[in-house]
CSV table of C-alpha atoms (C1' of nucleotides) in Angstrom, one decimal:
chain,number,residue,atom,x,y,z
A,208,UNK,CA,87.8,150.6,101.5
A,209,UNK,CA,86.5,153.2,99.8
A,210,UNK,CA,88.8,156.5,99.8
A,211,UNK,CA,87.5,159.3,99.5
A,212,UNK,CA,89.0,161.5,96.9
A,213,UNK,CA,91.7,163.4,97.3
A,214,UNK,CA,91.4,166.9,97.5
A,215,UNK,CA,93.4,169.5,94.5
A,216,UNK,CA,93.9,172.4,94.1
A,217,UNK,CA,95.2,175.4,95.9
A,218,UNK,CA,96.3,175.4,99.7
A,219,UNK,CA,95.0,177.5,102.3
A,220,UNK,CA,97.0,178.5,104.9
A,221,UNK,CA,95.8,176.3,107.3
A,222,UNK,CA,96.5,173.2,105.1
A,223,UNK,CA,99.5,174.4,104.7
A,224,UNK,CA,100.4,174.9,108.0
A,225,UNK,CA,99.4,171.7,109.0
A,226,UNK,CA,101.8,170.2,106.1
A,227,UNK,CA,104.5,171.9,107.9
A,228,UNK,CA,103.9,170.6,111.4
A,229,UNK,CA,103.4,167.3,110.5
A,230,UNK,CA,106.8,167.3,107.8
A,231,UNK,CA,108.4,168.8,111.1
A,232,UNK,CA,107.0,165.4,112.8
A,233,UNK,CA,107.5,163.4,110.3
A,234,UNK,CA,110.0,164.6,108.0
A,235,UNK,CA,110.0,165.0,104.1
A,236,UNK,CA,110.3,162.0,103.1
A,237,UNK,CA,107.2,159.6,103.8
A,238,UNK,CA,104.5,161.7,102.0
A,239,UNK,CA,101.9,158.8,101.3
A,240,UNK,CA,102.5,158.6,105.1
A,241,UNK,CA,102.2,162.3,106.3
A,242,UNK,CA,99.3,162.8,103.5
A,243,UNK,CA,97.1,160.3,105.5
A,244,UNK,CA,97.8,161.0,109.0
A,245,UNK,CA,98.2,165.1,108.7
A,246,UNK,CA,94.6,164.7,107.5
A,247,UNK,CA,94.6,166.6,104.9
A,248,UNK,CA,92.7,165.1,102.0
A,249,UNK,CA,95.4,165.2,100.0
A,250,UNK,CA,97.9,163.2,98.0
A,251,UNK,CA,101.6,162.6,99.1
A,252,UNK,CA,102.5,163.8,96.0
A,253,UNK,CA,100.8,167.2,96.2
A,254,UNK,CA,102.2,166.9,99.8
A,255,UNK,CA,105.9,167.1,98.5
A,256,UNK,CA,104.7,169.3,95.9
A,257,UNK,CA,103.2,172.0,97.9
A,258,UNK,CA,106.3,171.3,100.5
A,259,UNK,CA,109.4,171.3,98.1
A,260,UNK,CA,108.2,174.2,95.9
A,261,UNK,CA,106.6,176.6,98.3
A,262,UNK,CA,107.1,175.8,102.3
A,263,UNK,CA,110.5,174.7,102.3
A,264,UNK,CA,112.3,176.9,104.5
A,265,UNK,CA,115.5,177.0,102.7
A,266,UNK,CA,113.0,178.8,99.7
A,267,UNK,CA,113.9,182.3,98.3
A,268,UNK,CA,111.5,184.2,96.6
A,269,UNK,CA,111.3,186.9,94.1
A,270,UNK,CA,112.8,187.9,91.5
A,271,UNK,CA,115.7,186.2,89.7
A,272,UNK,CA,118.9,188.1,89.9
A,273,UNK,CA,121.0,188.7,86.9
A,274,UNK,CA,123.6,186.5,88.5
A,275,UNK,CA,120.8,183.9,89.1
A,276,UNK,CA,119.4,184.4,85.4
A,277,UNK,CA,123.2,183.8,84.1
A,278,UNK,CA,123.5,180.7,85.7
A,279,UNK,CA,120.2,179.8,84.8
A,280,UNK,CA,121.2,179.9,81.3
A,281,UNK,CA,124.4,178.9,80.8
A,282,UNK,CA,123.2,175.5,82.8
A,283,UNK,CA,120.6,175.2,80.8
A,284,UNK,CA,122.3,175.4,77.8
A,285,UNK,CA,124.5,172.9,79.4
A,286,UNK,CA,122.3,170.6,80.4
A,287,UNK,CA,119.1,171.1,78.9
A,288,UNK,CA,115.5,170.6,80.6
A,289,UNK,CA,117.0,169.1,83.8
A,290,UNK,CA,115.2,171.6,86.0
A,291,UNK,CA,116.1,170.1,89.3
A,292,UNK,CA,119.7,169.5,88.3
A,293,UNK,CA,119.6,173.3,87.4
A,294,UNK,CA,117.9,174.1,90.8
A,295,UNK,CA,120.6,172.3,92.7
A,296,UNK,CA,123.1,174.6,91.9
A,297,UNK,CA,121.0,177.8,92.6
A,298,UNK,CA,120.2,177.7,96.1
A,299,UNK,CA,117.0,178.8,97.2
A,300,UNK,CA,115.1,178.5,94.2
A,301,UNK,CA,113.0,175.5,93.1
A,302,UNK,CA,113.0,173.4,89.6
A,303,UNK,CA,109.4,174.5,89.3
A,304,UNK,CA,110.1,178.2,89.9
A,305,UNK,CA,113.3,177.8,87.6
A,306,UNK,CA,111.4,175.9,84.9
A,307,UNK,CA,108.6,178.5,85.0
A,308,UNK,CA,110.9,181.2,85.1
A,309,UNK,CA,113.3,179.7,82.0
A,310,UNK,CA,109.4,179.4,80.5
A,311,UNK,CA,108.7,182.7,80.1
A,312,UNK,CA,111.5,184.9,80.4
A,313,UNK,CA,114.7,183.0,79.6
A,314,UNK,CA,113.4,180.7,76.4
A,315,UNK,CA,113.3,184.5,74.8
A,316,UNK,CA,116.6,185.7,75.8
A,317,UNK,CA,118.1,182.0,74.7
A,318,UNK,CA,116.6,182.7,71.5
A,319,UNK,CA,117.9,186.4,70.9
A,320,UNK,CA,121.5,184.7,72.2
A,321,UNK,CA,121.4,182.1,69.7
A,322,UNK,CA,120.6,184.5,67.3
A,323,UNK,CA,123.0,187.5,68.5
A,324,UNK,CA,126.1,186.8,66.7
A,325,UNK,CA,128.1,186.4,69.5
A,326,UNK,CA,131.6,185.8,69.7
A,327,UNK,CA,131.3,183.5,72.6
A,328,UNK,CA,129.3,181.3,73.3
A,329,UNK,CA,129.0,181.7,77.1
A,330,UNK,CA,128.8,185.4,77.0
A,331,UNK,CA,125.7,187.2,76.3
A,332,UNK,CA,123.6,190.2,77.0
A,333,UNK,CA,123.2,188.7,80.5
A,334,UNK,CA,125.8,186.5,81.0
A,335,UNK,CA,128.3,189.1,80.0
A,336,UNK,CA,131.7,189.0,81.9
A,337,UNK,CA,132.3,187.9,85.7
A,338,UNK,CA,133.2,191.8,86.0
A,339,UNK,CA,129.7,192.4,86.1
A,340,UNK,CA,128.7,189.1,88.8
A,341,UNK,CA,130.1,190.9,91.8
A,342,UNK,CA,128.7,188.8,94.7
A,343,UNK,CA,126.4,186.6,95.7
A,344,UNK,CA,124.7,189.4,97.8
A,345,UNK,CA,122.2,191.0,95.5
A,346,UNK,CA,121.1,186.9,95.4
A,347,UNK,CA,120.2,187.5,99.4
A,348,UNK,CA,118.3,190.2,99.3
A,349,UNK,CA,115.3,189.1,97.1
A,350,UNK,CA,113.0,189.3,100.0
A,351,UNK,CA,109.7,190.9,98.8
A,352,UNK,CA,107.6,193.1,101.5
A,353,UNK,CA,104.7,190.8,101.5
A,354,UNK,CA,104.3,188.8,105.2
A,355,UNK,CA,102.4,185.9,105.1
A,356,UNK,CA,102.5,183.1,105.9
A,357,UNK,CA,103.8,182.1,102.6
A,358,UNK,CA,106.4,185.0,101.9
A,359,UNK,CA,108.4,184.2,104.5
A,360,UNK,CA,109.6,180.9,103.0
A,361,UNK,CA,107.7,178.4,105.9
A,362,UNK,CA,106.0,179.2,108.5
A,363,UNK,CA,108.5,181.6,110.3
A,364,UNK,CA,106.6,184.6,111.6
A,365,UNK,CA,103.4,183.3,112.4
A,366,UNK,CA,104.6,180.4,114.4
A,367,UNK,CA,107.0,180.2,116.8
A,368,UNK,CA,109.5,179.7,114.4
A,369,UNK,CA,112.2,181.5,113.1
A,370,UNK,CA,112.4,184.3,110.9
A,371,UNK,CA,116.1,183.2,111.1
A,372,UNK,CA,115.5,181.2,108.4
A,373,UNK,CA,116.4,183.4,105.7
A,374,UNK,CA,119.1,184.7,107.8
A,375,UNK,CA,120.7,181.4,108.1
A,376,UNK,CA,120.0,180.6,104.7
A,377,UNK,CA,121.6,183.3,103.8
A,378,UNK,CA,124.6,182.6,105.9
A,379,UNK,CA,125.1,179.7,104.2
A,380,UNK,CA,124.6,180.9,100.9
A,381,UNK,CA,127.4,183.0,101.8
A,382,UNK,CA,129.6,180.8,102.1
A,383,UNK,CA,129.1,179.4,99.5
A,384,UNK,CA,129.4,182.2,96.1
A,385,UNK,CA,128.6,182.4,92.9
A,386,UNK,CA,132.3,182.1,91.5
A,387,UNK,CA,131.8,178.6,93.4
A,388,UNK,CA,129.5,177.6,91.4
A,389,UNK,CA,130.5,178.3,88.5
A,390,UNK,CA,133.6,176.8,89.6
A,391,UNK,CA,131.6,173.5,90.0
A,392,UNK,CA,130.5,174.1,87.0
A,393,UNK,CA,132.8,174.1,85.3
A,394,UNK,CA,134.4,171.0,86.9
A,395,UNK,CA,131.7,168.3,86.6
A,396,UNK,CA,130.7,169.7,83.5
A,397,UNK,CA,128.3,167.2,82.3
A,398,UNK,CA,128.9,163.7,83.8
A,399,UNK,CA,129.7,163.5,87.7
A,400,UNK,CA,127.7,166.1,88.7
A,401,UNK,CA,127.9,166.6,92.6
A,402,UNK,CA,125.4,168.6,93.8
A,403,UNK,CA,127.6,171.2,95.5
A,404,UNK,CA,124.7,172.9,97.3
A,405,UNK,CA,121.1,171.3,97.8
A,406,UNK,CA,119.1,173.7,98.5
A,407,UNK,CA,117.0,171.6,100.6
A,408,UNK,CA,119.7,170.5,102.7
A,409,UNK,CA,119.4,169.2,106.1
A,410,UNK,CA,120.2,172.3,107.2
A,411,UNK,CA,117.7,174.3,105.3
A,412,UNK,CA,115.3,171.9,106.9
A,413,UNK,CA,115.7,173.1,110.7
A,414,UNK,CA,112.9,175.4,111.1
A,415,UNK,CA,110.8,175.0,114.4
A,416,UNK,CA,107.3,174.0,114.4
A,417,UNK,CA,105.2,173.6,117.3
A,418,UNK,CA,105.4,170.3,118.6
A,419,UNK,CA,109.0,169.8,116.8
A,420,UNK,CA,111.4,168.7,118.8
A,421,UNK,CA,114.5,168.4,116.5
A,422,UNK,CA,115.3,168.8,112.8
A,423,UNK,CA,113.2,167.1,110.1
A,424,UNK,CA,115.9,164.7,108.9
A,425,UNK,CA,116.1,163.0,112.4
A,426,UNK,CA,113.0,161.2,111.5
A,427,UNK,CA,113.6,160.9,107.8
A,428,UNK,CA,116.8,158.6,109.3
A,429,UNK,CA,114.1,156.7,111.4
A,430,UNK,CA,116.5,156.9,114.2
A,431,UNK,CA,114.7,158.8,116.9
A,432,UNK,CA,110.9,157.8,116.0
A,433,UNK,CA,110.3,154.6,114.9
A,434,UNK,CA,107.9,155.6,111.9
A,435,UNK,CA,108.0,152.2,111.1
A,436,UNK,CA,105.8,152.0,113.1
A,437,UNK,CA,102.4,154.0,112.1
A,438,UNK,CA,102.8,156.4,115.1
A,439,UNK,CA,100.5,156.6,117.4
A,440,UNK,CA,100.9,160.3,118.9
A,441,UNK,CA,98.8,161.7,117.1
A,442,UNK,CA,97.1,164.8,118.7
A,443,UNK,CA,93.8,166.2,116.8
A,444,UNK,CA,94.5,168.3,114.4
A,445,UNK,CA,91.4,170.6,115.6
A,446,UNK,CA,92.9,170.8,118.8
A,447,UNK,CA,95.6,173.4,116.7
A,448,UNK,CA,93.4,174.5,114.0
A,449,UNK,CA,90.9,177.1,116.0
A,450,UNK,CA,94.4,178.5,117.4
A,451,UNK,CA,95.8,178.9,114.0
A,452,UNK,CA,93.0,181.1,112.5
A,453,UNK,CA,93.9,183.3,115.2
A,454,UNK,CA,97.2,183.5,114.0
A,455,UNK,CA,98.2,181.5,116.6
A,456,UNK,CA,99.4,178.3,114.9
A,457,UNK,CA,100.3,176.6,118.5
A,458,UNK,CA,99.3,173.0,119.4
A,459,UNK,CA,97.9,172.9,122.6
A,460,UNK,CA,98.6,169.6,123.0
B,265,DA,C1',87.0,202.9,83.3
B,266,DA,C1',86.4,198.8,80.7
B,267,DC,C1',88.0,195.3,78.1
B,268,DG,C1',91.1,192.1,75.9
B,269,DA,C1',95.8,190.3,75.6
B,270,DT,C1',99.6,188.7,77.8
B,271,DC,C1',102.3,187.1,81.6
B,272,DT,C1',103.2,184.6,85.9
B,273,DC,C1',103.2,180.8,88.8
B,274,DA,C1',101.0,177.2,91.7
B,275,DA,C1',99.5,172.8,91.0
B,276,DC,C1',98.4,168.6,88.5
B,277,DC,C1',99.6,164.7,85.4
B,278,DG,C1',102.0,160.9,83.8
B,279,DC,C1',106.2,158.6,83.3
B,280,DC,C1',110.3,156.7,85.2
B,281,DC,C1',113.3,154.7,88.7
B,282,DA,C1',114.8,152.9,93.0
B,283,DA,C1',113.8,150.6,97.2
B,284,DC,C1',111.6,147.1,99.4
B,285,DG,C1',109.3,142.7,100.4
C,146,DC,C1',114.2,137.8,90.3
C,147,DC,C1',109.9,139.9,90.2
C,148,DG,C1',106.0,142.7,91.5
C,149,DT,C1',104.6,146.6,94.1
C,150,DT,C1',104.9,151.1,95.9
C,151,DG,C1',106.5,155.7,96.8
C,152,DG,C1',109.1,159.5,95.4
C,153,DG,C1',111.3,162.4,91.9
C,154,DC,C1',111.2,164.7,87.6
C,155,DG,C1',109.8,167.1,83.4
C,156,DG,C1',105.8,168.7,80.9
C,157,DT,C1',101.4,171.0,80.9
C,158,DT,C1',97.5,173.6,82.4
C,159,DG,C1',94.6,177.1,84.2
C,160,DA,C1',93.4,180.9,87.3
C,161,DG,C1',94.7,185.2,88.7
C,162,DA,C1',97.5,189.3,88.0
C,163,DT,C1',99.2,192.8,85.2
C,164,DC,C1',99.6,195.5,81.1
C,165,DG,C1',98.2,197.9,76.9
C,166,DT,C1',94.7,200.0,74.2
DNA sequence: AACGATCTCAACCGCCCAACG
DNA sequence: CCGTTGGGCGGTTGAGATCGT
């Protein structure tokens, strides 16, 4: 067979929304899978790429809060390059985005902190004292202005999906604080690690797509949809496509 | 206003590991 | 047990945005 090859670099929107419908489908875990029969001319890889690091519902964006850089740090310091470890315990944000971020604004400040004479290690000009980490709320309010399709963390506004997201993001972001974290922390510090909260959780996951019938994970568990079995549902993808340049985004199936 | 320098971040690459047949 | 395959992870790159002169 002779495949064509795959496409790279960056997504449109309507690439992207079609790697949202058919995660919804399909859930986010069979990417060879979804990268063939979404029809996007992509790899699974970039699939899961372009899906963990920038439509994944559970995503915040914007800046890093001080509490957020802290953390960033000290865990770093901790545990060295393990970006996704790191992005475990900072919910919302993404190994790539913490890795960039560490990149070019922390690597600086780890350096002046290594060189500050300070009297404790695990204080610093921004770690300072857990006076100064009040809550987690200044961590839920990082939305920026911008609505696209993008900004909103998935597909919320211009589908019929959710805007709740955030919201419920949010909620349970709440519920689970900072101090928590660094409680964690401070408990599996180093070897048994639990990943207190996964930021892309099951629940993070439940945003509604067109055509999407019931969280992502059902699938990933095969239980509901035998995806064993290559499916054989599948509608044409320019059946939704037209619609979605009209903002639309609705399968007409 | 124009230009160069610097920063930011999305995306790709290659390696590794676990699951599966 | 072994080979294959898919997914995850960390490192790197490059285009676009922003800043400074």
């Amino acid at each position: 067979m002779v495949q064509e090859e795959a496409r790279k670099g960056p997504w449109t929107e309507q690439e992207d929304f079609q790697l949202v419908c058919f995660v919804g489908l399909f859930g986010d875990r069979r990417w060879d899978f979804i990268a063939k029969v979404s029809g996007l001319n992509r790899t699974g890889k970039s699939c899961r790429l372009r899906w963990v690091n920038y439509l994944h519902p559970g995503l915040k964006r914007g800046k890093m809060t001080p509490q957020e850089e802290r953390l960033v740090l000290d865990l770093h310091s901790k545990w060295g390059n393990r970006w996704s470890r790191i992005a475990r315990k900072l919910p919302g944000r993404t190994d790539n985005e913490i890795k960039n971020y560490w990149r070019t604004h922390m690597r600086k400040k780890a350096q002046e902190r290594k060189r500050a004479p300070s009297p404790s290690s695990s204080s610093s000009n921004i770690s300072s004292s857990p006076s100064n980490n009040p809550t987690v709320d200044s961590l839920m309010t990082q939305e920026t202005g911008k609505e696209s399709f993008y900004d909103t963390g998935g597909p919320g506004d211009k589908s019929t999906s959710t805007g709740k997201n955030i919201e419920e993001q949010g909620k349970s972001e709440n519920a689970y604080s900072f101090d928590d974290i660094w409680k964690e922390i401070a408990l599996s510090d180093g070897d048994g690690i639990i990943p207190v909260y996964n930021g892309y959780s099951e629940e993070s996951c439940n945003f509604s797509c067109p055509l999407m019938a019931s969280p992502t994970r059902e699938y990933g568990s095969d239980s509901l949809w035998q995806i064993n079995e290559e499916p054989k549902i599948f509608f044409p993808i320019d059946q939704f496509i037209p619609d979605y340049e009209h903002e639309g985004a609705y399968i007409t199936g």
